Structures are given as C-alpha cells and as structure tokens.
Amino acid sequence: MKTRLRHFMELASANIWMVPSLFLIASVLIAFLNFYLDKTLFAQHVQFPKLFLYFNNSENIRTLLSVSASSILGVAGVSFSITIASLTLASQQFGSRLLRNFMMDRFNQLVLGVFIGTFLYCIMMLQFTSSMDLEKTTPLISMIGLLILIVTNLLMLVFFIHHTAVSIQAESVIADVNGSLQSQLNTFFPDKYTETEHLPESVTEHADDPFEGIDNYIYTKQSGYLQAIDMESLIAWVSDEDISLKLTVKPGDFLIKHSLIGVCLISDEQKEDFKKTISDPVNDRFLIGAKGTASQDPEFAVRQLVEVAVRALSPGINDPFTAITCIDRLGDNIAFLIDREFPSDQHFDEEGRLRLQTKPFTFEGIVEVSFNQIRQHGRADVSVTIRLLETMYCLTQQVRSQAQAEAIGVQVNAIYSACDENFKATKDRDDIETLYQKITALLEERFSKG
C-alpha cells in the first residue's frame, strides 16, 4: 500500500496542475473567511481615517476587483505562454523526456497557482460585495488581502521571468537532473558497513541457484514500463503462500505482453490452478505504465543525463561542452557508488528462508548505462573521448574491488579501440595513448591477477 501511495504521489507531482488546483481551493476558502470576518467585525459602516475611505464605496471596490481580475488573468496567460515556450525549447534541445523535470518545478507551479488563485479570489469577492450596501458591510480585511495578493503577484512575475531564463540554461538543466540523481542514489544505496548489518547473508555465495531447472514461469499480462514493484506486499504474499519467487525483471525495464517476468518454487498442489493462485497475484503487484518513473529506478536520472549528452553530440546541436559537463556529473556519481552498498537481491522470511530473489542493480550495469551511449555517439569527438578517459582514470584511482575495476576496464578498452579509426592527428593520438597507458598500468598495479 505504501509503495502504491508513493507511486501515485510521484505521478501526481509530475503534473503541472496539482499545485494550481490546491491554490484554487485555498482562494475560495480565504475569500469566504475574509468576508465572514468583515461581516462579523465590520457589520456597520465604520468611520475610518481618510486613508480607508475608499473601502466604504462599493463602486470603487467593484472597480478594483474587476480591474485586478482582468489584469491577473492576462498576466497568467502570459506566464502560461512563457512556460509553453520554455517547454518547447527544452524539448528540442534536451529531449522530451526532460519535460517531466520542468513540469515538476515547484516554483513554476507556485507562480501559476498564485495567479489563477488571485483571479478566482477577485471573482468570489465580486459576488460577495454585490450585497455590500444592503448589508452595510465594510470589506476591509478582504480588500487588504487583495492588495497583498496584487503585490505578491507582481513580485512573482519578476521572479518567474528570472527563474525561467535561468532554468532553460544547459548548466541549470544538468544540475537539476544531477540533484535528482544524487537524491535517488542516496535513497537506493546505503552507506557501506553502517546500514546493512541487519541484512541476512546472501545464500548465493555458498549455494547453488535454487531456481535452476524450475519451469514454473510467470508471464506479464500487459505491456509497458515497469514503474514499481510493491515489494512489501509481494514478500508478505509469498511468505503466506509458502513459495519462493525469482524475478527476472526490475523497475525501469520495458515489458512486452506475455513476456517472462519470473519463476517460482511451488508445491504440486499449487500447480493445479497456477494462473489464478500464483501468476495473477504476482502481476497485480507490478505497477506498469506508458513511461518510466524514478520511484524505484536509480538509473532513470542517469539516462536523463545521458540523453542530454547524446543530444548535445548530435550534428544538429554539436555542443561538446554540454556533453563534457554531463560526463563530469556522471563520473562524480559513479565515484559516489564506489563506497556504497548495493542492496541485496535476496529477501528472507523471519525463519531465514529465501522467499524472493530480485533482478539487482549492479555497479557494472550503472557504469554501462552512464557511458555506453556517450562513448558511441562521441567517438568522433576528440575532446569528449579525452574527457571520458580522464574520468575513467579518476575512477580507477578510487575503485575498491576487482568487479569495479573490470567494469571500468571494459569502458576504457572500448573507448581506446575506437581511436584507431577516428583520430589521425598525432597530438590527439599521443594524448589518448598516454591516458590509456596510465589507466591500464594503474589497473594492473592495483588488481593484478598474478
């Protein structure tokens, strides 16, 4: 249930209408509250100082409300136009999948919410003040609230223009995606040796695969991106049913209808109605949608950075500086993962029996997702190739295990092998050769197999 609720909240936060909708509701409540206070506190026309005489005239008040409503609606229209223009620009330069980040921008949602909320507040007050003379009410609190809203709207407009101009810059887009990536990595990969002592020891280190040779296959009922798995519910269910389950897919994978998603250990009695008792409950705990999400996929933001880099390397844009910035950010996050604990792919019940084995995220897999496409699309650019090797050299200095060294070594060899066919200048080849020799020598020195 918690997984589904978090998943719903993430999908809702990606919609630009969520915060403005809350502001519309709030504006109605505030309008009712202010007018109620005015009727309670100022039930009769009160003799105010000359500064407040304006609020005693119903015509003046209605004029102010009408002008404010029409003006704010015009400003809201301009803001919507600026937002759409920035989204179009971002889609062309950075890719349509990054529109999700712009739509989730809380400041943009806040500005639009304030504008349309103020408009609705004015409309509500126009209805209330129509009986002002009859009830002899002075809407002092309501009008002071309107003036505060107008000043707030003017300030918001200035900040919104500045924010939009900054947010569509390549550095800001990359920094925003990188911030999301770092937050995800902190969530998915705990600090080694401090947050994983409670986990049971992995049985695959000292036992054969218990699922080998099992043909109780589970297939997906629909196609789409696997957005999340309700792990808590799934583990509780397999424990109650006294079965063991191995998943062959992970969040972020695209599932083709009727494709394999898992295999399970079950009794002969449970095989009689396998589809209803096993396959359907497993499918019900898979959240599948038309697009990927970041809720359980740490590679989601990695792919966003890679997309920015690949688009920057396209002939139509040809911006290696943006690609190099993405490489720097990706290298920094890979270095972060070196000292992090990757979650166990095995889940046990209270008696220590293996109940669920998942398809894990690995260091090698994240390295490949980070650099494969950039390497392939940037193989003809000297500066990108050199920066890739420089990043690999920095990572080589920090790797802690043979598996990590091998993952870096695969990328280094793939980068170097493309140089023979693309770079003819002696200076470029010498720089690349020097970096390659330094990396291979360091890898051999630290992780010699001899």
XYZ file of C-alpha atoms in Angstrom:
450
model
C 0.000 0.000 0.000
C 2.836 2.387 0.854
C 4.508 1.657 -2.480
C 1.318 2.389 -4.388
C 0.729 5.600 -2.432
C 4.297 6.836 -3.038
C 3.956 5.895 -6.694
C 0.701 7.834 -7.003
C 2.197 10.883 -5.291
C 5.174 10.865 -7.675
C 2.910 10.656 -10.708
C 0.742 13.457 -9.319
C 3.758 15.675 -8.610
C 4.782 15.406 -12.269
C 1.518 17.098 -13.291
C 1.661 20.856 -13.558
C -1.978 21.201 -12.456
C -1.596 19.796 -8.938
C -0.346 22.882 -7.055
C -2.541 25.362 -9.010
C -5.564 23.208 -8.147
C -4.718 23.470 -4.455
C -4.415 27.245 -4.800
C -7.863 27.438 -6.404
C -9.370 25.632 -3.436
C -7.413 27.804 -1.000
C -8.530 31.025 -2.721
C -12.197 30.085 -2.295
C -11.697 29.290 1.383
C -9.779 32.506 2.016
C -12.449 34.558 0.247
C -15.181 33.034 2.414
C -13.116 33.510 5.575
C -12.236 37.138 4.858
C -15.800 38.115 4.040
C -17.071 36.313 7.147
C -14.595 38.285 9.269
C -15.664 41.506 7.574
C -19.355 40.820 8.311
C -18.505 39.904 11.894
C -16.104 42.734 12.703
C -17.454 45.474 10.448
C -21.195 44.797 10.266
C -21.900 48.566 10.081
C -20.148 51.183 8.004
C -17.307 52.306 10.226
C -15.784 55.763 10.288
C -12.229 55.101 9.158
C -9.409 57.582 8.674
C -9.295 59.196 5.245
C -6.825 56.567 4.084
C -9.551 53.894 4.299
C -12.498 55.887 2.895
C -12.030 54.070 -0.416
C -13.215 50.833 1.188
C -16.582 52.381 2.095
C -17.555 52.863 -1.546
C -18.972 49.748 -3.196
C -18.420 51.075 -6.728
C -14.743 51.713 -6.059
C -14.352 48.246 -4.607
C -16.059 46.551 -7.555
C -13.900 48.568 -9.985
C -10.757 47.491 -8.159
C -11.838 43.851 -8.166
C -12.786 43.888 -11.870
C -9.527 45.543 -12.959
C -7.492 43.211 -10.756
C -9.237 40.092 -12.069
C -8.811 41.009 -15.746
C -5.193 42.074 -15.246
C -4.207 38.976 -13.305
C -5.864 36.752 -15.901
C -3.810 38.452 -18.614
C -0.611 38.001 -16.622
C -1.492 34.337 -16.046
C -1.932 33.919 -19.811
C 1.492 35.443 -20.437
C 3.002 33.152 -17.808
C 1.411 30.103 -19.420
C 2.810 31.227 -22.788
C 6.296 31.634 -21.335
C 6.027 28.192 -19.746
C 4.950 26.537 -23.003
C 7.724 28.313 -24.922
C 10.344 27.167 -22.424
C 8.987 23.611 -22.530
C 9.189 23.635 -26.333
C 12.775 24.877 -26.239
C 13.732 22.324 -23.608
C 12.123 19.534 -25.632
C 14.096 20.447 -28.742
C 17.446 20.893 -27.021
C 17.391 18.413 -24.144
C 14.761 15.851 -25.150
C 11.072 15.450 -24.470
C 11.689 13.115 -21.529
C 13.203 16.012 -19.583
C 9.882 17.891 -19.768
C 8.975 15.910 -16.663
C 11.573 17.920 -14.701
C 10.191 21.255 -15.905
C 6.622 20.205 -15.133
C 7.681 19.126 -11.630
C 9.310 22.511 -10.983
C 7.575 23.649 -7.802
C 8.257 27.333 -8.410
C 6.519 27.281 -11.809
C 3.545 25.522 -10.253
C 3.539 28.013 -7.377
C 3.515 31.035 -9.692
C 0.691 29.707 -11.837
C -1.224 28.771 -8.693
C -0.874 32.265 -7.207
C -2.049 33.919 -10.449
C -5.171 31.850 -11.016
C -5.903 31.769 -7.272
C -5.873 35.568 -7.161
C -8.201 35.702 -10.183
C -10.698 33.376 -8.516
C -10.413 35.377 -5.259
C -11.424 38.529 -7.155
C -14.387 36.768 -8.756
C -15.566 35.476 -5.391
C -15.253 38.911 -3.791
C -17.238 40.483 -6.636
C -20.119 38.179 -5.744
C -19.825 38.972 -2.035
C -19.622 42.741 -2.414
C -22.754 42.854 -4.581
C -24.751 42.917 -1.305
C -22.353 45.265 0.469
C -24.679 48.251 0.519
C -27.651 46.140 1.549
C -25.852 44.543 4.478
C -23.877 47.702 5.270
C -20.634 45.760 5.439
C -17.189 47.258 5.005
C -14.887 44.579 3.444
C -11.705 45.988 4.945
C -9.978 42.630 5.579
C -10.954 41.330 2.130
C -9.557 44.370 0.364
C -6.330 44.393 2.361
C -5.967 40.735 1.416
C -6.475 41.645 -2.250
C -3.803 44.351 -2.112
C -1.379 41.870 -0.563
C -2.168 39.389 -3.327
C -1.617 42.009 -6.036
C 1.815 42.945 -4.658
C 2.671 39.250 -4.354
C 1.630 38.662 -7.971
C 3.838 41.493 -9.239
C 6.837 40.135 -7.365
C 6.074 36.602 -8.561
C 6.019 37.783 -12.177
C 9.507 39.270 -11.892
C 10.898 36.178 -10.154
C 9.157 33.897 -12.658
C 10.799 35.566 -15.663
C 14.201 35.337 -13.967
C 13.627 31.720 -12.949
C 12.566 30.711 -16.462
C 15.592 32.383 -18.051
C 17.898 30.531 -15.674
C 16.166 27.159 -15.739
C 16.479 26.622 -19.507
C 20.258 27.058 -19.464
C 22.155 23.825 -20.060
C 24.093 24.072 -16.794
C 20.886 24.534 -14.795
C 19.179 21.594 -16.507
C 22.163 19.338 -15.863
C 22.464 20.493 -12.252
C 18.758 19.860 -11.666
C 18.891 16.342 -13.135
C 22.095 15.633 -11.229
C 20.451 16.739 -7.991
C 17.631 14.266 -8.592
C 20.176 11.556 -9.388
C 22.140 12.163 -6.190
C 18.951 12.060 -4.154
C 17.992 8.742 -5.746
C 21.440 7.222 -5.203
C 21.359 8.237 -1.533
C 17.985 6.542 -1.197
C 18.727 3.337 -3.072
C 22.318 2.677 -1.998
C 23.006 2.894 1.764
C 26.345 3.750 3.302
C 28.511 0.649 3.371
C 29.149 -1.090 6.690
C 26.695 1.124 8.598
C 23.230 0.491 7.213
C 23.398 -3.137 6.030
C 24.437 -5.069 9.133
C 20.834 -6.210 9.675
C 20.648 -7.925 6.283
C 20.959 -11.743 6.135
C 23.976 -13.207 4.455
C 23.464 -13.839 0.738
C 22.949 -17.534 0.079
C 24.249 -17.387 -3.464
C 27.791 -17.147 -2.134
C 27.698 -20.666 -0.746
C 24.841 -22.468 -2.508
C 23.628 -23.328 -5.975
C 20.817 -21.372 -7.543
C 17.633 -22.910 -6.053
C 15.649 -21.823 -9.123
C 17.854 -23.611 -11.642
C 15.867 -26.070 -13.729
C 12.492 -24.819 -12.481
C 9.902 -24.280 -15.243
C 7.084 -22.652 -13.262
C 7.274 -19.492 -15.330
C 5.275 -16.323 -14.720
C 4.420 -14.046 -17.639
C 3.266 -10.454 -17.668
C -0.364 -9.729 -18.515
C 0.268 -6.342 -20.141
C 2.965 -4.368 -21.899
C 4.602 -1.159 -20.711
C 7.359 0.129 -18.471
C 7.695 -1.491 -15.086
C 7.382 1.601 -12.888
C 7.476 -0.051 -9.472
C 7.005 -3.316 -7.598
C 5.005 -3.477 -4.392
C 7.816 -5.297 -2.594
C 6.318 -5.290 0.899
C 3.087 -6.812 -0.311
C 4.894 -9.285 -2.571
C 7.204 -10.554 0.189
C 4.290 -10.900 2.605
C 2.276 -12.775 -0.013
C 4.986 -15.308 -0.975
C 5.607 -15.952 2.733
C 1.914 -16.583 3.368
C 1.673 -18.869 0.346
C 4.881 -20.705 1.351
C 6.529 -20.276 -2.057
C 9.805 -18.794 -3.324
C 9.890 -16.406 -6.255
C 12.663 -15.183 -8.553
C 12.029 -12.064 -10.634
C 13.820 -11.683 -13.973
C 12.900 -8.010 -14.455
C 13.481 -4.841 -12.469
C 11.891 -1.362 -12.360
C 12.755 0.580 -15.491
C 12.563 -2.431 -17.818
C 10.082 -2.451 -20.682
C 7.791 -5.475 -20.556
C 6.298 -7.000 -23.690
C 2.933 -8.626 -23.147
C 3.236 -12.323 -22.257
C 6.996 -11.999 -21.713
C 8.774 -13.764 -18.833
C 8.902 -11.863 -15.543
C 9.731 -14.590 -13.030
C 9.927 -18.198 -11.951
C 8.723 -19.726 -8.687
C 9.150 -22.737 -6.437
C 5.730 -24.183 -5.599
C 4.190 -27.413 -4.455
C 2.424 -29.866 -6.752
C -0.942 -28.870 -5.310
C -0.351 -25.214 -6.196
C 0.341 -26.117 -9.830
C -3.244 -27.172 -10.408
C -4.520 -23.605 -10.716
C -1.227 -21.859 -11.306
C -2.596 -18.859 -13.203
C -5.105 -17.722 -10.587
C -3.193 -18.640 -7.437
C 0.341 -17.581 -8.474
C 0.580 -15.672 -11.762
C -2.285 -13.220 -11.257
C -1.308 -12.156 -7.696
C 2.282 -11.504 -8.840
C 1.095 -9.419 -11.799
C -1.220 -7.461 -9.523
C 1.812 -6.277 -7.525
C 3.549 -4.903 -10.625
C 2.857 -1.232 -11.415
C 3.137 -0.873 -15.199
C 2.662 2.344 -17.168
C 3.279 4.025 -20.505
C 6.516 5.695 -19.324
C 9.318 5.077 -16.890
C 9.466 6.728 -13.488
C 12.155 7.302 -10.896
C 10.293 5.832 -7.923
C 12.258 2.543 -7.863
C 14.685 3.049 -10.757
C 18.051 4.624 -9.819
C 19.084 4.532 -13.486
C 16.220 6.848 -14.503
C 18.093 10.114 -13.843
C 21.285 8.551 -15.264
C 19.512 8.038 -18.568
C 18.294 11.639 -18.463
C 21.861 12.939 -18.164
C 22.947 10.586 -20.936
C 20.138 11.876 -23.157
C 21.288 15.472 -22.644
C 24.857 14.461 -23.578
C 23.820 12.446 -26.634
C 21.621 15.251 -27.953
C 24.462 17.711 -27.416
C 26.684 15.488 -29.574
C 24.159 15.298 -32.416
C 25.120 17.069 -35.676
C 22.178 19.447 -35.315
C 23.376 20.800 -31.946
C 27.107 19.922 -31.883
C 27.770 21.090 -28.329
C 30.607 19.019 -26.834
C 30.847 21.352 -23.809
C 27.421 20.237 -22.589
C 28.379 16.602 -23.185
C 31.578 17.071 -21.171
C 29.575 18.597 -18.302
C 27.334 15.525 -18.301
C 30.383 13.243 -18.280
C 31.767 15.106 -15.259
C 28.481 14.711 -13.365
C 28.174 11.043 -14.263
C 31.745 10.367 -13.193
C 31.103 12.057 -9.866
C 28.054 9.871 -9.222
C 29.883 6.677 -10.216
C 32.617 7.630 -7.734
C 29.891 8.065 -5.121
C 28.697 4.500 -5.754
C 32.160 3.001 -5.255
C 31.855 3.211 -1.462
C 28.154 2.413 -1.317
C 26.439 -0.867 -0.541
C 24.272 -2.263 -3.326
C 21.011 -3.675 -1.915
C 20.771 -7.434 -1.624
C 18.807 -9.175 -4.331
C 17.562 -11.769 -1.820
C 14.751 -11.372 0.682
C 14.149 -13.811 3.529
C 11.269 -14.554 5.849
C 11.523 -14.466 9.643
C 12.864 -18.035 9.684
C 15.687 -17.212 7.274
C 14.217 -18.968 4.236
C 14.700 -17.381 0.817
C 11.356 -16.055 -0.355
C 12.120 -13.525 -3.061
C 15.097 -13.034 -5.365
C 15.048 -9.898 -7.499
C 16.987 -8.731 -10.522
C 19.534 -6.398 -8.925
C 21.036 -3.098 -9.946
C 24.809 -3.532 -10.222
C 27.835 -1.253 -10.375
C 28.727 -2.622 -13.796
C 25.204 -2.045 -15.096
C 25.090 1.590 -13.954
C 28.543 2.242 -15.463
C 27.338 0.851 -18.793
C 24.142 2.905 -18.712
C 26.205 6.008 -17.905
C 28.886 5.777 -20.590
C 27.915 3.368 -23.371
C 25.812 5.735 -25.475
C 28.040 8.753 -24.820
C 31.045 6.714 -25.916
C 29.250 5.519 -29.037
C 27.974 8.948 -30.108
C 31.114 10.843 -29.084
C 33.660 8.523 -30.664
C 34.417 11.089 -33.400
C 34.984 13.974 -30.957
C 38.494 14.232 -29.529
C 37.569 16.383 -26.535
C 34.770 14.033 -25.472
C 36.999 10.965 -25.842
C 39.783 12.538 -23.791
C 37.351 13.625 -21.062
C 35.917 10.121 -20.917
C 39.404 8.684 -20.410
C 40.238 11.342 -17.813
C 37.060 10.415 -15.928
C 37.979 6.724 -16.138
C 41.432 7.489 -14.771
C 39.922 9.294 -11.774
C 37.573 6.376 -11.153
C 40.431 3.883 -11.486
C 42.197 5.624 -8.620
C 39.163 5.060 -6.378
C 37.822 1.582 -7.241
C 37.791 -0.855 -4.330
C 37.167 -4.258 -5.895
C 38.062 -6.429 -8.846
C 34.496 -6.233 -10.168
C 34.566 -2.428 -10.132
C 37.976 -2.419 -11.851
C 36.721 -4.756 -14.551
C 33.680 -2.559 -15.216
C 35.936 0.488 -15.670
C 38.419 -1.538 -17.744
C 35.699 -2.577 -20.198
C 34.808 1.061 -20.835
C 38.462 2.119 -21.182
C 39.194 -0.577 -23.762
C 36.029 0.253 -25.721
C 36.950 3.965 -25.799
C 40.533 3.244 -26.862
C 39.576 0.761 -29.578
C 37.567 3.438 -31.417
C 40.537 5.804 -31.631
C 42.345 3.947 -34.399
C 39.596 4.601 -36.915
C 38.612 8.147 -35.936
C 41.634 10.214 -34.920
C 44.514 10.853 -37.281
C 46.261 13.819 -35.634
C 49.454 12.713 -33.881
C 48.916 15.079 -30.924
C 45.435 13.726 -30.257
C 46.550 10.117 -30.527
C 49.507 10.742 -28.214
C 47.260 12.291 -25.548
C 44.832 9.400 -25.755
C 47.630 6.825 -25.725
C 49.189 8.419 -22.638
C 45.896 8.327 -20.736
C 45.198 4.743 -21.806
C 48.605 3.526 -20.670
C 48.247 5.289 -17.313
C 44.853 3.684 -16.703
C 45.895 0.165 -17.730
C 49.088 0.393 -15.685
C 47.162 1.543 -12.606
C 44.575 -1.212 -13.000
C 47.279 -3.829 -13.374
C 49.169 -2.482 -10.379
C 46.138 -2.404 -8.062
C 44.295 -5.503 -9.262
C 46.912 -7.770 -10.724
C 45.644 -11.287 -11.289
C 49.111 -12.695 -10.990
